[in-house]
XYZ file of C-alpha atoms in Angstrom:
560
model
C 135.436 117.445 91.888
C 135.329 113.867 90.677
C 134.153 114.094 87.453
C 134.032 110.158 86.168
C 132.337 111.149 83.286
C 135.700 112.499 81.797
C 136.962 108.841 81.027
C 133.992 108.534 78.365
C 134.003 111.963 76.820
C 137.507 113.785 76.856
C 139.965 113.264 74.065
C 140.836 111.993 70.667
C 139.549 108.461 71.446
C 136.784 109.007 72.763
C 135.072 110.441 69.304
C 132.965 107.586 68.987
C 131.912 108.049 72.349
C 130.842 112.183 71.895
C 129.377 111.438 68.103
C 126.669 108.741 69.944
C 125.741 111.903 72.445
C 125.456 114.039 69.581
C 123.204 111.691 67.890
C 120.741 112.049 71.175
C 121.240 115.728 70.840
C 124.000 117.532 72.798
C 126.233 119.431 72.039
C 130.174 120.174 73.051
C 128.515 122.305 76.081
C 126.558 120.007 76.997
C 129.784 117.112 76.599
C 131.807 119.845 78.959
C 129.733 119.202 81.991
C 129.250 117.091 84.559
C 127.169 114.399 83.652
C 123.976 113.143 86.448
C 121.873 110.443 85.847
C 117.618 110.859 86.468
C 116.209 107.558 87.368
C 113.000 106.796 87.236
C 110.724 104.061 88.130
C 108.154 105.021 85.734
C 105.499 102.793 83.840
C 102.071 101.646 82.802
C 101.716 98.843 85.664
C 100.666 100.887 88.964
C 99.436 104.486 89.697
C 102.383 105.028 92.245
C 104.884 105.501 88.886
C 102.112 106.608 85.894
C 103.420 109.980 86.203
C 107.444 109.555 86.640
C 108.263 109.921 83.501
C 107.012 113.227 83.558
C 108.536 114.061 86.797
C 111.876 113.467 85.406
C 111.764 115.772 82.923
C 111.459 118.327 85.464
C 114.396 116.970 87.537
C 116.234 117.307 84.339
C 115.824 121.151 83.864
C 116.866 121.457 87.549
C 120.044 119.355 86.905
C 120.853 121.456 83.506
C 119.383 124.752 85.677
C 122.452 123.491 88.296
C 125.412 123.309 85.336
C 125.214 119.458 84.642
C 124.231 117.431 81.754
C 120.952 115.370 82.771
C 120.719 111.728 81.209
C 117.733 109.793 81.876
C 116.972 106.373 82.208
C 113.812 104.306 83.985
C 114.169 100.865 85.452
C 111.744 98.225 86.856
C 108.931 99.270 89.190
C 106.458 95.902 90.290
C 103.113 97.131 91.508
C 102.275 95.741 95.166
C 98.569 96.172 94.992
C 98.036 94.491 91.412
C 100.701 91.912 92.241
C 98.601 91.020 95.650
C 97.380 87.706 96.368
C 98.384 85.364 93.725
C 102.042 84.300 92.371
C 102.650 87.897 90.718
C 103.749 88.787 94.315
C 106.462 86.746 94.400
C 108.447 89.308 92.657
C 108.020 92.218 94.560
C 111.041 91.918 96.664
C 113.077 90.482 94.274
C 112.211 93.744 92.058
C 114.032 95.508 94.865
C 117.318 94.175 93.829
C 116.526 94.553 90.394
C 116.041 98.562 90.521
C 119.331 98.228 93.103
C 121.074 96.633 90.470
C 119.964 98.091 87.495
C 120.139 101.619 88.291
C 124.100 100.775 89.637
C 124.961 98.739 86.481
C 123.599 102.164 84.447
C 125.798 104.514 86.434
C 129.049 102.249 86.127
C 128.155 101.943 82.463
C 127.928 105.551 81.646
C 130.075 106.763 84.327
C 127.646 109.536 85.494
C 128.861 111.695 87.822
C 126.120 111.648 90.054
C 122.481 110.969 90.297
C 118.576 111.745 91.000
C 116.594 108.911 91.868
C 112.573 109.543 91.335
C 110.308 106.069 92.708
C 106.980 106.008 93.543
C 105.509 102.241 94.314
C 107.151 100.368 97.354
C 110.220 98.932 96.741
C 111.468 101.210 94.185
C 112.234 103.499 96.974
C 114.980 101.165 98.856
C 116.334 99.805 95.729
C 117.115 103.355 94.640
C 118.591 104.386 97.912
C 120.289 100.966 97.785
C 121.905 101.703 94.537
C 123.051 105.034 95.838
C 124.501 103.663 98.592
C 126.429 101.280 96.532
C 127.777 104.213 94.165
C 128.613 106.496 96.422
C 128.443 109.135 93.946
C 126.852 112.442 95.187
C 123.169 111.380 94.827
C 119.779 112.773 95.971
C 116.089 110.829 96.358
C 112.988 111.955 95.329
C 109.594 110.655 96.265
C 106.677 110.609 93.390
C 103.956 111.350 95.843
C 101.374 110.091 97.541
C 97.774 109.363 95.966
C 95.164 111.780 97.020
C 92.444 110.035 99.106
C 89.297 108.863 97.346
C 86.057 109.794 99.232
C 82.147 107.682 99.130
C 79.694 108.542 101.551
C 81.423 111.585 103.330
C 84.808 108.468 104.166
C 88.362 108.983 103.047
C 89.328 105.820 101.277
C 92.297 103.979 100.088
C 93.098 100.798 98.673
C 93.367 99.098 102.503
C 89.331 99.772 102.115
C 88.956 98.141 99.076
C 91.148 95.011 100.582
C 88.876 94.931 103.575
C 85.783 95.484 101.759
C 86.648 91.853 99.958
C 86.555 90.811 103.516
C 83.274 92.277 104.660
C 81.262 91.089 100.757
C 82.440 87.274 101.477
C 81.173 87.716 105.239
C 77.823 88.781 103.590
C 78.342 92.041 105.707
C 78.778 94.121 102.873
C 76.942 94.110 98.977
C 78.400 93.312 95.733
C 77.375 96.891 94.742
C 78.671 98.688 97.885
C 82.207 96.896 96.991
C 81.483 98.146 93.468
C 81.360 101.707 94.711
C 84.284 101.501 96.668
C 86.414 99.917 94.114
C 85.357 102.821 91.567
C 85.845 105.835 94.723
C 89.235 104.111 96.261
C 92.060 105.423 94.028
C 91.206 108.647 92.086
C 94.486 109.727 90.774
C 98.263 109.134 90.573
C 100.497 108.289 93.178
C 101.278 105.822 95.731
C 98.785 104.375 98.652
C 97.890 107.187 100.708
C 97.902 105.466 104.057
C 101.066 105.362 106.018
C 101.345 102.265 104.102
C 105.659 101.032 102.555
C 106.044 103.542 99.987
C 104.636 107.058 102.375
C 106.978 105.165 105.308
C 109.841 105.158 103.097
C 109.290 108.432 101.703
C 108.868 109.678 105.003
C 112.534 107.630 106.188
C 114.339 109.392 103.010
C 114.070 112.737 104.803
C 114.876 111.435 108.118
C 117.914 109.454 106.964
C 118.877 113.140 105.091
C 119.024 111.474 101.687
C 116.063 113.768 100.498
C 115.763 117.362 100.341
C 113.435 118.366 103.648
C 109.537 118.392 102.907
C 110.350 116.103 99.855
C 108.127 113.680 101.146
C 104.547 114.317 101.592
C 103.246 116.929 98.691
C 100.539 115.109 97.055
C 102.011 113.210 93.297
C 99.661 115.871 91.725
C 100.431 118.957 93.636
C 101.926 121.559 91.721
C 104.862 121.511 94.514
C 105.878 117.581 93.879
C 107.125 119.053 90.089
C 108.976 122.045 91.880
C 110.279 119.584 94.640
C 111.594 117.459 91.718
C 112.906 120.288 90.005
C 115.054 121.549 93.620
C 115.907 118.063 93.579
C 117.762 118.357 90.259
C 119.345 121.826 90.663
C 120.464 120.448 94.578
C 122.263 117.100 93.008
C 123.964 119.161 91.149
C 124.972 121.661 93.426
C 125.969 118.602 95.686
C 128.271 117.037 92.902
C 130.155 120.479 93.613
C 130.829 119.996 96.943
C 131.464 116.094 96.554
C 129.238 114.960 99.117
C 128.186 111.148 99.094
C 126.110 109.088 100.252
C 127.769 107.155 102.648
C 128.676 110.296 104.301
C 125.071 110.528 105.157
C 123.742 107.021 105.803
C 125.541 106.534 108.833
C 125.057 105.466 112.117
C 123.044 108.040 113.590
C 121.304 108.817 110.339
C 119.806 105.311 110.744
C 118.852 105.670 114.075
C 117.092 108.805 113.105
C 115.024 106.634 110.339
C 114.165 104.113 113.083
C 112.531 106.857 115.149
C 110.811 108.176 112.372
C 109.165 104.832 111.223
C 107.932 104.582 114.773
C 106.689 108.162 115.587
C 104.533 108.208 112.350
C 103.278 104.004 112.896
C 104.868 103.026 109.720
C 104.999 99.595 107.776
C 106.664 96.888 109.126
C 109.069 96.505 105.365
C 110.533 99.311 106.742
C 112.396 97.193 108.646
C 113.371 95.120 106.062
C 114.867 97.582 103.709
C 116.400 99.729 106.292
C 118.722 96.578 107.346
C 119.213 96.030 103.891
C 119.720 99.659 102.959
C 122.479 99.794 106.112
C 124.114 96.338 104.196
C 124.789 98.964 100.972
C 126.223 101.621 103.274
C 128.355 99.618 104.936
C 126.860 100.576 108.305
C 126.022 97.492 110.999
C 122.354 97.386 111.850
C 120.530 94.631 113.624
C 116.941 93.850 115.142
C 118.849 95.042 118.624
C 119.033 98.699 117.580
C 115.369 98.748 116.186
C 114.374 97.514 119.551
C 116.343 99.997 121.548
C 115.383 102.820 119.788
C 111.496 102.107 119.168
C 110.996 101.691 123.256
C 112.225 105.567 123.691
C 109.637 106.811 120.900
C 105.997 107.548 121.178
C 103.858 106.867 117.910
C 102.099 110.357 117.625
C 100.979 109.902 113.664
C 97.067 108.832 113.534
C 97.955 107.387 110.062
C 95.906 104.409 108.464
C 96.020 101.716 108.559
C 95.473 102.098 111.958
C 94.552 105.239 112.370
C 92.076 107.961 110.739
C 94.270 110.051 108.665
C 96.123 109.634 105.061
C 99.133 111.430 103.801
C 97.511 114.220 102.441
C 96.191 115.073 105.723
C 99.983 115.254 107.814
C 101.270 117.200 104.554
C 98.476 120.314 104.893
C 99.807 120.459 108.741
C 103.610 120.263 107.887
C 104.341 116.869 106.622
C 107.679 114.623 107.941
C 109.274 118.256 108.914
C 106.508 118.841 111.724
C 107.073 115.202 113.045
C 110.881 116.000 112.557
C 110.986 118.885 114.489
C 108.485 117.809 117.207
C 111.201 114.774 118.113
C 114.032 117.289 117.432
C 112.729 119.263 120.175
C 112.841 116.461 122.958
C 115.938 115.299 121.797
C 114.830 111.914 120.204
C 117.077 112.861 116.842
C 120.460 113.617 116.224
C 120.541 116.761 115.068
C 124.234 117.200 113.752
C 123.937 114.730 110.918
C 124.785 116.161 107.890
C 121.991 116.030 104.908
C 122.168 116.411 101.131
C 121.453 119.679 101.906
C 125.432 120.501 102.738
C 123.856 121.230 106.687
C 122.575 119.021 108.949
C 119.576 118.096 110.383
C 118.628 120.941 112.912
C 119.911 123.572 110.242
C 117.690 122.233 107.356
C 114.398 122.147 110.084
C 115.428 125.545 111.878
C 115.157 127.347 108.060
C 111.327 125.587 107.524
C 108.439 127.830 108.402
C 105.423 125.211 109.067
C 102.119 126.413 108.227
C 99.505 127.083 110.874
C 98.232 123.274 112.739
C 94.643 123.175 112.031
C 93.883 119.289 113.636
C 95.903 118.465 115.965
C 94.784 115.160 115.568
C 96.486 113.617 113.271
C 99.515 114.325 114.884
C 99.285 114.203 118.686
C 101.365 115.664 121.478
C 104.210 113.966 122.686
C 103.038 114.016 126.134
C 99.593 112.214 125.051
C 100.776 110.221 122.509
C 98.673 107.336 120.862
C 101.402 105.064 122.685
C 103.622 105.580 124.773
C 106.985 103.377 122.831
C 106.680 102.879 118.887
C 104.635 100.565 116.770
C 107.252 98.536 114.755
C 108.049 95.454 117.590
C 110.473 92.919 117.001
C 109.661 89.522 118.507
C 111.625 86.531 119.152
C 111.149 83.052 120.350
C 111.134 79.354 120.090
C 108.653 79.623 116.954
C 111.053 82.901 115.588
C 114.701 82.142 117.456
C 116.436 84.469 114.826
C 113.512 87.181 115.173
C 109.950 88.166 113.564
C 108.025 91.941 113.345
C 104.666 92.924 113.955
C 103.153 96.767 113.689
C 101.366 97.449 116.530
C 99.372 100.886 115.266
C 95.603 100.584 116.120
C 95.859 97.019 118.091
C 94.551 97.466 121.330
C 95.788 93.718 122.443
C 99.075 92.568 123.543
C 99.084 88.950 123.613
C 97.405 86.191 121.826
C 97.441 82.766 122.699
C 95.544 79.929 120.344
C 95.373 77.263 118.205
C 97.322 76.853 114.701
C 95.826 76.021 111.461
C 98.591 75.650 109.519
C 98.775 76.633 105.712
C 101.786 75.827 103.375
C 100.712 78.532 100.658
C 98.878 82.335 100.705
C 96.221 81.027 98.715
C 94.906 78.029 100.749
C 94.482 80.443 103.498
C 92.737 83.043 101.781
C 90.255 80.129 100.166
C 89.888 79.237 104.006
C 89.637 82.839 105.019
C 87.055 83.592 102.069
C 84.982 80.490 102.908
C 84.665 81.833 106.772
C 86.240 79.057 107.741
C 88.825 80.260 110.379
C 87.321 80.844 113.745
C 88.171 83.391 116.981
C 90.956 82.145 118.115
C 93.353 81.008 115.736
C 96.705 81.148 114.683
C 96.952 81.411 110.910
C 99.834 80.329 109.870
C 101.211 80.923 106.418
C 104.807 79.312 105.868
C 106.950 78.556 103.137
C 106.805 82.098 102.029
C 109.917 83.516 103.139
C 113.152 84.896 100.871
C 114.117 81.511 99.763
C 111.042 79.553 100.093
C 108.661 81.233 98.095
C 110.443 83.011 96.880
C 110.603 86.953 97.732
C 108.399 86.801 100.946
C 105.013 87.395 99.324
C 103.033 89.914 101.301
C 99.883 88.876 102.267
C 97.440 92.035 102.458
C 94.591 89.732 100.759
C 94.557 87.471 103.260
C 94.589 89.831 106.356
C 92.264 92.660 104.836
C 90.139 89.711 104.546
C 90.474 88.303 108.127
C 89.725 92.291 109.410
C 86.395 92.681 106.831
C 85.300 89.955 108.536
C 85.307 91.386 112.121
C 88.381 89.156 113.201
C 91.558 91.560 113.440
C 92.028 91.246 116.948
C 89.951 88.036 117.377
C 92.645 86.183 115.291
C 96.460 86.309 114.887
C 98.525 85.381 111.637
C 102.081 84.334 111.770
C 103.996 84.149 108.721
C 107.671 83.747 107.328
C 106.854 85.947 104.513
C 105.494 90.014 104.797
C 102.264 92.070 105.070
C 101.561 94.872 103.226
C 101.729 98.378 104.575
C 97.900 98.642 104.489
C 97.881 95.541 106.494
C 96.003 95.741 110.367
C 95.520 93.860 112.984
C 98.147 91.045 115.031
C 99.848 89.932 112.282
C 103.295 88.264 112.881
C 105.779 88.625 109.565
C 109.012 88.041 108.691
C 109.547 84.683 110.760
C 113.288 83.850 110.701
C 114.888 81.048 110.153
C 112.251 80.734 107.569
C 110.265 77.049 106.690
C 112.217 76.360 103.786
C 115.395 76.395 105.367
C 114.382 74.236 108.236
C 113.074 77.122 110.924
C 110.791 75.973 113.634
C 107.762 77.535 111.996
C 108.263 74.587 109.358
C 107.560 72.157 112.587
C 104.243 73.328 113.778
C 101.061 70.914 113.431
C 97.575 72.213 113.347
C 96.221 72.503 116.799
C 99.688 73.365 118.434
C 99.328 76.471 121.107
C 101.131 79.640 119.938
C 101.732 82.544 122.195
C 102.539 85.913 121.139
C 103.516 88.692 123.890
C 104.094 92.010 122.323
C 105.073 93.425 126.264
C 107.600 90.507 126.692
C 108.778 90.455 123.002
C 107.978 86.762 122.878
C 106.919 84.346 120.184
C 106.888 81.087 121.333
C 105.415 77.054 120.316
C 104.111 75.569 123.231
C 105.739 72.149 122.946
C 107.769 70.351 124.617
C 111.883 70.634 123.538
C 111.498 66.443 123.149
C 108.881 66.735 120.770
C 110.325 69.827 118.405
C 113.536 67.523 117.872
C 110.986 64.586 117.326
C 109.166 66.746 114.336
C 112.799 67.931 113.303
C 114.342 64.361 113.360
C 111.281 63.808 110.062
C 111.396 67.159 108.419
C 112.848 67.069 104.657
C 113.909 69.926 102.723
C 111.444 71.011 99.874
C 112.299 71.371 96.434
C 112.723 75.233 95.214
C 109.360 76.603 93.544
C 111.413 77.998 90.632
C 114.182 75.662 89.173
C 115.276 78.721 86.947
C 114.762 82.415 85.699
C 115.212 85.645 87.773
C 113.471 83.861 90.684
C 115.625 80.655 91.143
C 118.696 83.290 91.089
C 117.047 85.012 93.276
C 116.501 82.138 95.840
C 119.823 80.827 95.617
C 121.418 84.092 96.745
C 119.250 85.191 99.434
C 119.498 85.689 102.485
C 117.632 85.885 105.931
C 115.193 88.569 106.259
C 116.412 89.216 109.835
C 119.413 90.279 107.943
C 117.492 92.298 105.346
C 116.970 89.542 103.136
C 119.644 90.522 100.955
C 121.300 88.551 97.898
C 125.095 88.710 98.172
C 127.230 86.882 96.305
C 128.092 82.962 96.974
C 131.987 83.701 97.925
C 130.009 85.995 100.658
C 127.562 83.254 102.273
């Protein structure tokens, strides 16, 4: 057993070290064991993490229940939903470094032994599988759970309804007290957005990827089973520090291939895309838009999940949650079954020992022989206005191609005041730009906006194409992640208002109808912009990242 935790604890000189640890409290049994970290994400700023702290103190007995010390520490957590819409999302991705970072300069620091990671909102999941990747000390996730659904007027809701609702109130289609009365319904306790929105698709991808104990990832945040799933998680880390088996052992290959074909089966958020290539970057495992592409056009989506479908979390965890959806693709041969898990077995071990209860709505998850569609939902696109690539979820669109005219906006919020003052019409290409890794920085998702475009009636009457991200909750043909991005010159930074866009989901295609003369014409003029941010965690942050076909990663300058 590797036991790094020695080099701070274990002889003469290291008295200084043991009388601190006393002063918290232990003891020179406690000193004598193997020493795991519990990271949390918890805080004040979002429901998804409200209730992590106390989580971890469960996770804790489990680790001291295993034979380990438990130490805990929180990092960052930026909430999505209260960040939405105005500059405050600008550092939601860059938060997912931060938690990376923070959690890995902790362990280094203390020289744990190994480690429990606990996150709730969205991008505190990746950067906590991130930072175990980068470890590589034996290391187990654990989801906070998802937010039970709020219900007004006999309707499951959830904060994609109180986005939309916006929408409908500025169309005049809805009253300022019927938005009141879904605001106050929406979110009625703790835990993250119950739709199959980022942080349920990640939570979801930590079992699939084996990096989570199986059936970790749907139990409601305030179901008595989240504390005992926390609790397993603890006792299992430590248990897994025993056997000395680490991360990297698990995030391979095949272990990413089986997150891919998760994401699509359930209809899951387009980010998922985005941290899995940056999550493969950590593990040292290559991973591009090719293998997304491959794999998603031998999968049905068979999860009716919102945002485009009926159903919340909640609703796939009283039918079996991620294991049901596990086993169901297990059983046609659409996983590999003999990765190994945190478990100690692999895949088809850990889903042969689970008992699933009795399906009462068959529903929510359909048959693979009817699915809802017949390849996955997460489509990568590429084309004269994306060369390096661009995503768009394809849950609950009924269209496949959009051709129209652009109206160009250089910031989110000129197009939501255009959006809000129903100025965008059927048939146009909104496009947001100048929002990507670098350019805005940290690829502001832009839920407002498109909630706002589908309250209004125009999901599939409009497109949106956009070098920065959308929201989990986010519906309708909307175009992200457009690489290269604006501010590094891409060709979305060359379009004019009026131009003709096409987008063909069938043909993969994203393409600017002009002619090849005239692009080099526009290029010949364009000028580089200055950075937003000139300094601070943002400017850093812009200097070292990278493309988000790649992940949008930061690596170090000797590495770009």
């Amino acid at each position: 057993m590797d036991i790094s935790s020695r080099n701070v604890v274990v002889g003469p000189s290291r008295a200084p070290h043991r009388a601190m640890y006393k002063a918290m409290g232990l003891d020179d049994n406690d000193l004598e064991r193997p020493f795991i970290g519990v990271s949390h994400t918890g805080n004040e700023a979002t429901p998804c993490n409200i209730h992590l702290g106390r989580l971890a103190q469960k996770a804790k007995e489990g680790v001291h229940d295993g034979g380990a010390t438990p130490r805990e520490f929180s990092t960052i957590a930026v909430s999505d939903g209260i960040a939405m819409g105005h500059e405050g999302m600008k550092s939601s991705l860059v938060s997912r470094e931060i938690i990376a970072d923070s959690i890995e300069l902790m362990v280094r620091a203390h020289q744990y032994d190994g480690l429990v990671g606990i996150a709730g909102c969205d991008k505190s999941l990746p950067g906590t599988m991130m930072a175990m990747a980068r470890l590589n000390l034996p290391s187990i996730f654990v989801y906070g759970g998802t937010i039970m659904p709020g219900f007004f007027n006999g309707k499951q809701l959830t904060v994609q309804d109180v986005y939309e609702a916006v929408g409908a109130y500025d169309a005049g289609q809805l009253s300022l007290e019927a938005l009141k009365n879904i605001e106050n319904y929406a979110c009625p306790t703790a835990g993250s957005c119950g739709g199959m929105f980022t942080a349920n698709t990640m939570a979801s991808i930590s079992e699939a990827l084996g990096i989570a104990l199986p059936g970790s990832a749907s139990p409601p945040a305030e179901d008595e089973r989240r504390e005992k799933m926390v609790y397993d998680t603890g006792l299992a880390t430590a248990k897994l520090l025993e056997i000395g088996l680490k991360p990297r052992e698990i995030l391979t290959f095949e272990a990413f291939e089986n997150a891919i074909t998760i994401l699509n089966a359930i209809g899951g958020s387009t980010n998922a895309i985005l941290h899995l290539l940056a999550l493969s970057h950590e593990a040292g495992v290559k991973l591009t838009y090719d293998d997304f592409e491959r794999v998603r056009r031998r999968v049905p989506h068979i999860a009716d999940l919102k945002p485009g479908g009926m159903y919340v979390m909640n609703d796939l965890d009283k039918i079996g949650g991620v294991p049901l959806m596990l086993k169901k693709l297990l059983d046609r041969k659409l996983l590999h079954e003999d990765v190994i898990t945190v478990t100690g077995k692999t895949m088809k071990q850990n889903l042969d020992s689970i008992t699933l209860p009795p399906q009462q709505n068959s529903n929510i998850v359909k048959p693979l022989d009817t699915p809802l569609y017949r390849m996955g939902t997460a489509v990568v696109l590429k084309g004269s206005l994306a060369p390096d690539g661009a995503v768009v979820k394809m849950s609950g669109v009924k269209i496949t191609k959009f051709q129209g005219k652009a109206r160009v906006f250089d910031r989110e919020e000129a197009a939501f005041d255009a959006v809000s003052k129903n100025e965008i019409k059927e048939g146009t290409v909104v496009v947001i730009r100048y929002e990507g890794p670098k350019g805005g920085p940290g690829m502001r998702e832009m839920l407002a906006v498109t909630a706002a475009i589908v309250g209004q009636g125009l999901g599939e009457k409009v497109a949106m194409v956009t070098d920065g991200r959308f929201s989990g909750a986010t519906r309708g043909f909307m175009i992200g992640h457009v690489a290269p991005e604006a501010f590094v010159g891409g060709n979305i930074a060359l379009v004019n208002d009026g131009d003709e866009i096409l987008i063909d989901t069938e043909t993969n295609a994203i393409n600017l109808l002009i002619p090849n003369e005239e692009l080099e014409r526009r290029r010949s003029k364009w000028t580089p912009r200055k950075p937003n941010y000139e300094s601070g965690a943002l400017a850093k942050y812009a200097s070292l990242v990278g493309s988000a076909a790649q992940g949008a990663i930061t690596s170090p300058i000797w590495q770009t």
